């Protein structure tokens, strides 16, 4: 736990505390009375209420639509499965500004639905809810599906042989085993929707506002840093309470599971029911995920002769100090570094938290690990600039600052993906290896690693995808001569003109292709194995 604790203390707790202190301290004195004054404002209470209920609704809708897809990817084997799994993950890494604009083109004024049936959803909360499902669909599919694929199906088959119906067998046997993964996925979806910024900013307009949007408005438009600091504390307290309840409930429900190789559990669809479920999942993915992505690709091709793509190779000397296409290589380098950091930090934390003899202090750190997902990225980005500007940690001019910020978001995914599998490993296997004289390191290598190898690769893929598309904190710390893809897209979108907008769409398309290629390679690596665990 030493390295994860030190990492989160230096690169999360310290920057957030620095920005909050800057907002609540006046002439060296704390102004805590400001908290009650801000929360008492009617418009702030309305923001708090909308933030909470839309996050709950978005989480429920995402689980409803994504859990069938998790089953399909875990239990069924069909042509194009690896490609479809990569496609599902692509929306999750898109910059929210770009994906929100693409979604608006589908459901907004003169959008696809408006042109075909005269239906507009951009003025309703349904546009926000559906866009949140668009972003978080992959969270449920990969988190729940990763564990579901390794559950021994013979346990459910044994229950059915004893006379139970398929639904009862699933509810009594499979669902309790999946509960930790479902809870982890629901938690991540809730945190992302609770702190939603880009989607609400574009689709919500002046009608709907979340805490994240209000923090940004108070910081960059009203320049009221004390109010922004108060809202950050409110968000921090709400997220902390949610994580504490999650850690307590999930801990009580996790038990040892029988895990097998995922290749053994996936089979060709059998019967009309499974084929119908597969068709329904494919249709859902096509309409909800692929359609907005297709809009982006089409817009990037509006200029004749790939004009928008050719323009990416030129530097205008204004928005960028280098050609915009340089952001592709920069993003890949940063994402690889951030993934390595996130896997090390998250892997160590998950291994410590998985121990049955872990004390209360260690178990309490489980909830704290998720806080970076629930705290305003605006706050973290400003905090990096304020806190990490003096020796011995003066990192403002160092390239490592961006991967560190990205790893803060990637590490919780590593923990949440690996922890259910690590806790499911039968401790008797470790004890038997230790009795036979194996060292702790060899026990990990021979017992734990073969069982968690798949989860580790899934976690690395998640961390890479999140790092590639992270925008909130990176926009404040990325250097002008080394912009990441999301930062480059946002800068192009902020400038008027069809050429800038077309280049933004072209860069977004490149980001989608790079992400899909990386995820497809990962799928091939983690499924290229033989034997049974």
Short mmCIF file of C-alpha atoms in Angstrom, two decimals, residues 427-440 443 447:
data_model
loop_
_atom_site.label_atom_id
_atom_site.label_comp_id
_atom_site.label_asym_id
_atom_site.label_seq_id
_atom_site.Cartn_x
_atom_site.Cartn_y
_atom_site.Cartn_z
CA UNK A 427 -7.12 -18.72 -0.50
CA UNK A 428 -6.56 -22.47 -0.06
CA UNK A 429 -4.63 -22.49 -3.33
CA UNK A 430 -2.21 -19.90 -1.94
CA UNK A 431 -1.97 -21.74 1.37
CA UNK A 432 -1.24 -25.05 -0.36
CA UNK A 433 1.53 -23.45 -2.42
CA UNK A 434 3.02 -21.86 0.70
CA UNK A 435 2.96 -25.19 2.57
CA UNK A 436 4.89 -26.74 -0.31
CA UNK A 437 7.62 -24.14 0.21
CA UNK A 438 6.77 -21.51 -2.41
CA UNK A 439 7.84 -17.96 -1.65
CA UNK A 440 5.20 -15.19 -1.66
CA UNK A 443 2.75 -17.98 -5.04
CA UNK A 447 -1.38 -19.13 -8.45
#
